[in-house]
């Protein structure tokens, strides 16, 4: 695993736990964690349960006792590490968004194409929230009929304070984009996952509410609000709003922001179809709300399905009904499905092609935003052999 | 009152009840109701509590015993009736949207300008939901600080069935537009009411999911789904999505649709500011949710204010705390405030200029939608003397 | 109508509105309102829409132009007025609880028995909340199967402040009991209404948290917290908790209090049966939640029925789906059903016998509370001819 | 660890994870798991991450490499194992309820008294839900003032089907009691934890809705509804309802049942005090609702605190705000606090004395239920030196 901050910690939890809960065909070994600072990497290895520590990801890739590389670094290094790992014969799990640019993402997809035996997955973990897996299955089974609308918001509030410092997430060169790439990528992926096809085009509007923020004294400075006098430029969006169309005719709306006061991790979505509707709220992730439009009007209503039954995706391995799961379980499920895919030799979803498709949408959003919101088509990604993903 | 269908019934309830609950300086008399069919108008008068019935609104306007004309007809006739009534020296309450076109709305504003002693109000009744009156007061008092976001949806589902017939609301010549004018006008008005300034511009996307629908045998045919073979063209939008900017820098998103299965009258809004946030849902109209960002993090949270306390807008005249109000109460409050304005000789809000401003936004939405969603500025309305409303 | 305070105001709204919304076989005339103070009664008549005012209820009963007497006074005078009215050949609507004692209630039932042509109804208005009418219909149709549990709470908080003054509601001689009679009577009635049979017995615990409160200077003093030095004895309960059994085997739990901080009018109930469950919350009175236990486990969930469809009880006469009703609508429905019953010459429910049955439960609660909570049977009421109600 | 079924699995998750998330002074080693069937115990050890397996808990206790014994068996064996373990010099974690009888629980407390250096804890894990830890801290800090009410329900529905088989949980000799001990013990413990003192007395009513159920062919038979012809007696309660008093004057109500259709694991509680109120629902365990009665009435409301902030109990070690935890985290927190207590040599809470106190309440409930619900005092437990716990 490369990187051991927040994402590294939760990925570790996934790797450590998957085999304790699910019957896995292969047992994951937490062989080595990698970080630039030797002492910190060593401490992280001890804390998170990894056997060894490395300071250069190239050394990690060279090791024979490593079959899979899990990339938990900021977006700027995803392409380089993932491509090198694939070309070195490793399977790869890469955190989202897949890359900072479409070009990088295309190069990553090309690397998967020339290494067909290698498994590559992008970490859109929310697909593996049981409620969203169930939602996708219900839509796939036609329970909603023809889709009309999907609306998704992903709201956070950690930039509300104008004195919150200028971190790597607020600079284009490290993060690629702002709320768009960090939060927007998740809801774009979920929209395409649930509707079952890529977005056709988007019309977008973005803004940066606070254009300058205090510069941190050092890279390791604590990320809390400060009163530092030196201010640097925020070079990414603070919020992105966009509408879109799907080829099937459904309309989509998206909003990603870090300025929604009181909203901590509010990923909400609603899908409306000719036969019914579905609602989901990440802050209550054990619930899926379903309106069955085929019921008689006098008894119809949005039904709160507590997604903790053994018949629900992933749940047979967990606790009895009503004993809810949390955020990290999506990573345990991700680890489980990836291990299964490696054992089966089948490409899991979301693939790098799926990740590229999200990247194309993000690029179209930025292009539309820069051109007075004009509707901007998104070209569907194709895999190495020209097939749509 | 001209028209006695759904809107006429609820307006009547407003006129009949306002003086029984509030201390009014003038007592409203329900003098005459007007409709083309004499028998039906007479029956409506008896049912709804009006003393007499007329069959031509021109006769109504000619009557000396009538001081105020309440227009509850489809949008196509608003301008003609309202202008004639104002020029005949009557006060006017006109249902929303003010008109079917900007030109009509401008003519209506001009009529108010040349009849300065006459009171004119447009029926955006939701402003007078106590929770939204409170929301506006809190924003006005700076409880949210600088506004960053406002997002509003107004979702219904009565067109989900493709065999629902072609009513007047589905034809441009009668309704002006579809979900946009009917539902979108409400949320545009509320956004401008809450933010306290007109929208600067919009980027929009509209669609008509079901382009042809069964033609009703007769004008009075019952509006239920049928299997009629004759189909006519739907000439308005089924759904409208748009984003926008306010001069203060806040971003707005809007969605109006009649295809959200399971959503009956779901007007929802959220406002995020630098110091806090507010949420509202018309299906639970006695509640306003407030996040106070100045509270310590460990105890902060969205607070469900049950807007039924005597200190809340309009509530001192109603029932004890916790005994909720319903939809029609917004019309009782509208009647109360309009009677007060007539007595005081002051122009109430929302004025015809406010209604024109909404109309300009709707026009900009349609223009943007017809031009590939390009961002389209909205010119602020000015009153007869060139002042911004 | 006798009494014109809060209850009188909302009853007036019921009488004035019922015929404007529903097709009634008889048109209610608001003939006279009665109160001890002539000036206040006259003002109330004007405000609430009554033609004349009386100062002695005996005069009211003597009038030939009055067919029905609506009693909105404190419980202490219910029996005397109701019996006199019935014996004078009037129909009667009596506010709940029916009386302050079982003996009074029995005398009232006896009065109905000797005046079989007269219609008598007790004002348990919440039965006519559309969601609860629907709940009763669903249970009656067997949608829940054999009932196992019903739990009801009715929570308010207006006595939290120990300096809230000693009003008539806090004295046994005027109010009969405290939270028990005022709030508990509603939930006892609803439990019996929904389960469809009288409670068999109860085990109860009551308390008075604040035994002394400031005495009001005058009867008309405003009911707000004060710092008055004179304190008098609170002679009723502040809270009552009781459990009970129904003959069918279902268990019941009840809690009534005026000390639940933040709960303004929180009447909540849940019914669990072998085939499903129902939930209701008066603070969201347009909703009924239904769990259909016959659905497959993976899709089952509590369904939020928005009780605003034309197929729902009372709703065909009201607004389109999603346009909610409020507290006072239960009184409009009560007026409508009572007028219908008078026209039909049939006894409506809840009858005085139903009211007596509630009174017997309240008495059993007090008896149990006085005897260390011992389980105390409730004798089912019988009507004048010995039949169970 | 003795036992490796549901409870064993979730305890293992706690032991494995605590040191990966929290800085622990000692590192837990998962040394041995114990079960009667050697093969099954071995498989469980492999699956759950334990180094070795034993088939007799006496062997486990004899091992020198074991410092702490975690008892996850049915209640009938708790006392024997725990006492032996303590007397053998081991620390003990014992699942709830502490024992099947008061006598057993007293013997267990005596064993802790004679082994003062040993740490003993009873597994009322819900105390360590962050929202409930926060609730307790807020009450302790006086945020609610004098307490008036606490009401708790713990509702499940897995016995709704009368053909659900007769498992060990439905027999008094193995389970001690039914819903009372299994669910009721949790809410009794939480009530005493939150109020901060033991219950003074209770009045109770219990029932067994389905007195006979199909007998399982073998001990290992799958626990699903069957149509087996042989039926055996259910010897425990299906539901228990009770009210109670705290020495401070607060009233309590409790309901535990396995017949609440649609309720899967619905532990809900509300506390009302003179200055405010708190609400909690285990199905949404990342939320605590707080009504601050000191706020001005016009802005007061129940505040939904998302208990995911670094300032909240246990949360600094977890994910960023808004990324929720699940059911098993309460066991991770339990493991963490117990390891800390062992390192510090201090007795953690809930102690065996706390567990005995719950047992005394359960016994008083059963006594009251057997004596027509008469109010039955509960003697407070004292520790080995006569001090109240």
PDB file of C-alpha atoms in Angstrom, chain B residues 157-243:
ATOM      1  CA  UNK B 157     -45.576  12.984 -10.108  1.00  0.00           C
ATOM      2  CA  UNK B 158     -48.971  13.398 -11.709  1.00  0.00           C
ATOM      3  CA  UNK B 159     -47.657  13.045 -15.273  1.00  0.00           C
ATOM      4  CA  UNK B 160     -45.827   9.767 -14.689  1.00  0.00           C
ATOM      5  CA  UNK B 161     -48.537   7.860 -16.505  1.00  0.00           C
ATOM      6  CA  UNK B 162     -48.099   8.436 -20.284  1.00  0.00           C
ATOM      7  CA  UNK B 163     -51.865   8.092 -20.683  1.00  0.00           C
ATOM      8  CA  UNK B 164     -52.666  10.989 -18.413  1.00  0.00           C
ATOM      9  CA  UNK B 165     -54.649  13.282 -20.738  1.00  0.00           C
ATOM     10  CA  UNK B 166     -53.647  16.509 -22.446  1.00  0.00           C
ATOM     11  CA  UNK B 167     -55.003  19.215 -20.140  1.00  0.00           C
ATOM     12  CA  UNK B 168     -54.673  22.994 -20.374  1.00  0.00           C
ATOM     13  CA  UNK B 169     -51.557  22.788 -18.228  1.00  0.00           C
ATOM     14  CA  UNK B 170     -49.803  20.872 -21.014  1.00  0.00           C
ATOM     15  CA  UNK B 171     -50.374  23.448 -23.762  1.00  0.00           C
ATOM     16  CA  UNK B 172     -48.190  26.526 -24.160  1.00  0.00           C
ATOM     17  CA  UNK B 173     -51.034  28.781 -25.281  1.00  0.00           C
ATOM     18  CA  UNK B 174     -52.917  28.293 -22.013  1.00  0.00           C
ATOM     19  CA  UNK B 175     -50.220  27.571 -19.435  1.00  0.00           C
ATOM     20  CA  UNK B 176     -47.257  29.506 -20.825  1.00  0.00           C
ATOM     21  CA  UNK B 177     -44.908  26.730 -19.834  1.00  0.00           C
ATOM     22  CA  UNK B 178     -45.039  23.400 -17.998  1.00  0.00           C
ATOM     23  CA  UNK B 179     -43.362  22.376 -14.769  1.00  0.00           C
ATOM     24  CA  UNK B 180     -41.261  25.512 -15.210  1.00  0.00           C
ATOM     25  CA  UNK B 181     -44.093  28.006 -14.846  1.00  0.00           C
ATOM     26  CA  UNK B 182     -46.289  25.971 -12.541  1.00  0.00           C
ATOM     27  CA  UNK B 183     -43.679  24.701 -10.075  1.00  0.00           C
ATOM     28  CA  UNK B 184     -40.485  26.465 -11.085  1.00  0.00           C
ATOM     29  CA  UNK B 185     -42.050  29.890 -10.611  1.00  0.00           C
ATOM     30  CA  UNK B 186     -42.660  29.111  -6.937  1.00  0.00           C
ATOM     31  CA  UNK B 187     -39.087  28.111  -6.225  1.00  0.00           C
ATOM     32  CA  UNK B 188     -37.638  31.006  -8.237  1.00  0.00           C
ATOM     33  CA  UNK B 189     -39.777  33.388  -6.197  1.00  0.00           C
ATOM     34  CA  UNK B 190     -38.765  31.736  -2.935  1.00  0.00           C
ATOM     35  CA  UNK B 191     -35.083  31.824  -3.857  1.00  0.00           C
ATOM     36  CA  UNK B 192     -35.257  35.544  -4.577  1.00  0.00           C
ATOM     37  CA  UNK B 193     -37.370  36.132  -1.459  1.00  0.00           C
ATOM     38  CA  UNK B 194     -34.916  34.320   0.788  1.00  0.00           C
ATOM     39  CA  UNK B 195     -31.674  35.563  -0.749  1.00  0.00           C
ATOM     40  CA  UNK B 196     -33.113  39.046  -0.893  1.00  0.00           C
ATOM     41  CA  UNK B 197     -32.107  39.942  -4.436  1.00  0.00           C
ATOM     42  CA  UNK B 198     -32.936  38.916  -8.003  1.00  0.00           C
ATOM     43  CA  UNK B 199     -31.095  36.110  -9.757  1.00  0.00           C
ATOM     44  CA  UNK B 200     -28.292  37.346 -12.015  1.00  0.00           C
ATOM     45  CA  UNK B 201     -28.438  34.568 -14.573  1.00  0.00           C
ATOM     46  CA  UNK B 202     -29.235  30.934 -15.258  1.00  0.00           C
ATOM     47  CA  UNK B 203     -28.090  27.905 -17.216  1.00  0.00           C
ATOM     48  CA  UNK B 204     -30.971  25.564 -17.978  1.00  0.00           C
ATOM     49  CA  UNK B 205     -31.981  22.250 -19.406  1.00  0.00           C
ATOM     50  CA  UNK B 206     -35.583  21.261 -20.020  1.00  0.00           C
ATOM     51  CA  UNK B 207     -37.272  18.222 -21.480  1.00  0.00           C
ATOM     52  CA  UNK B 208     -40.605  16.763 -22.443  1.00  0.00           C
ATOM     53  CA  UNK B 209     -40.533  13.073 -21.581  1.00  0.00           C
ATOM     54  CA  UNK B 210     -43.948  12.253 -23.052  1.00  0.00           C
ATOM     55  CA  UNK B 211     -44.466  14.338 -26.201  1.00  0.00           C
ATOM     56  CA  UNK B 212     -48.000  13.191 -27.017  1.00  0.00           C
ATOM     57  CA  UNK B 213     -50.955  12.517 -24.761  1.00  0.00           C
ATOM     58  CA  UNK B 214     -54.611  11.498 -25.156  1.00  0.00           C
ATOM     59  CA  UNK B 215     -56.924  14.352 -26.078  1.00  0.00           C
ATOM     60  CA  UNK B 216     -59.872  14.845 -23.769  1.00  0.00           C
ATOM     61  CA  UNK B 217     -63.282  14.394 -25.327  1.00  0.00           C
ATOM     62  CA  UNK B 218     -64.578  17.631 -23.829  1.00  0.00           C
ATOM     63  CA  UNK B 219     -63.265  20.588 -21.894  1.00  0.00           C
ATOM     64  CA  UNK B 220     -65.070  19.427 -18.818  1.00  0.00           C
ATOM     65  CA  UNK B 221     -63.890  15.816 -19.054  1.00  0.00           C
ATOM     66  CA  UNK B 222     -62.512  14.427 -15.844  1.00  0.00           C
ATOM     67  CA  UNK B 223     -58.737  14.621 -15.575  1.00  0.00           C
ATOM     68  CA  UNK B 224     -57.846  11.007 -15.042  1.00  0.00           C
ATOM     69  CA  UNK B 225     -55.707   8.608 -16.981  1.00  0.00           C
ATOM     70  CA  UNK B 226     -57.563   7.282 -19.991  1.00  0.00           C
ATOM     71  CA  UNK B 227     -56.930   5.079 -22.950  1.00  0.00           C
ATOM     72  CA  UNK B 228     -58.224   7.520 -25.512  1.00  0.00           C
ATOM     73  CA  UNK B 229     -56.811   6.884 -28.980  1.00  0.00           C
ATOM     74  CA  UNK B 230     -56.591  10.482 -30.163  1.00  0.00           C
ATOM     75  CA  UNK B 231     -53.310  11.986 -29.064  1.00  0.00           C
ATOM     76  CA  UNK B 232     -52.223  15.595 -29.140  1.00  0.00           C
ATOM     77  CA  UNK B 233     -48.908  17.357 -28.769  1.00  0.00           C
ATOM     78  CA  UNK B 234     -47.590  18.366 -25.349  1.00  0.00           C
ATOM     79  CA  UNK B 235     -46.153  21.800 -26.044  1.00  0.00           C
ATOM     80  CA  UNK B 236     -44.617  22.561 -22.666  1.00  0.00           C
ATOM     81  CA  UNK B 237     -41.762  21.150 -20.603  1.00  0.00           C
ATOM     82  CA  UNK B 238     -42.246  18.132 -18.334  1.00  0.00           C
ATOM     83  CA  UNK B 239     -39.182  19.052 -16.286  1.00  0.00           C
ATOM     84  CA  UNK B 240     -36.796  21.971 -15.949  1.00  0.00           C
ATOM     85  CA  UNK B 241     -33.379  21.918 -14.262  1.00  0.00           C
ATOM     86  CA  UNK B 242     -31.335  25.054 -13.916  1.00  0.00           C
ATOM     87  CA  UNK B 243     -28.445  26.528 -12.013  1.00  0.00           C
TER      88      UNK B 243
END
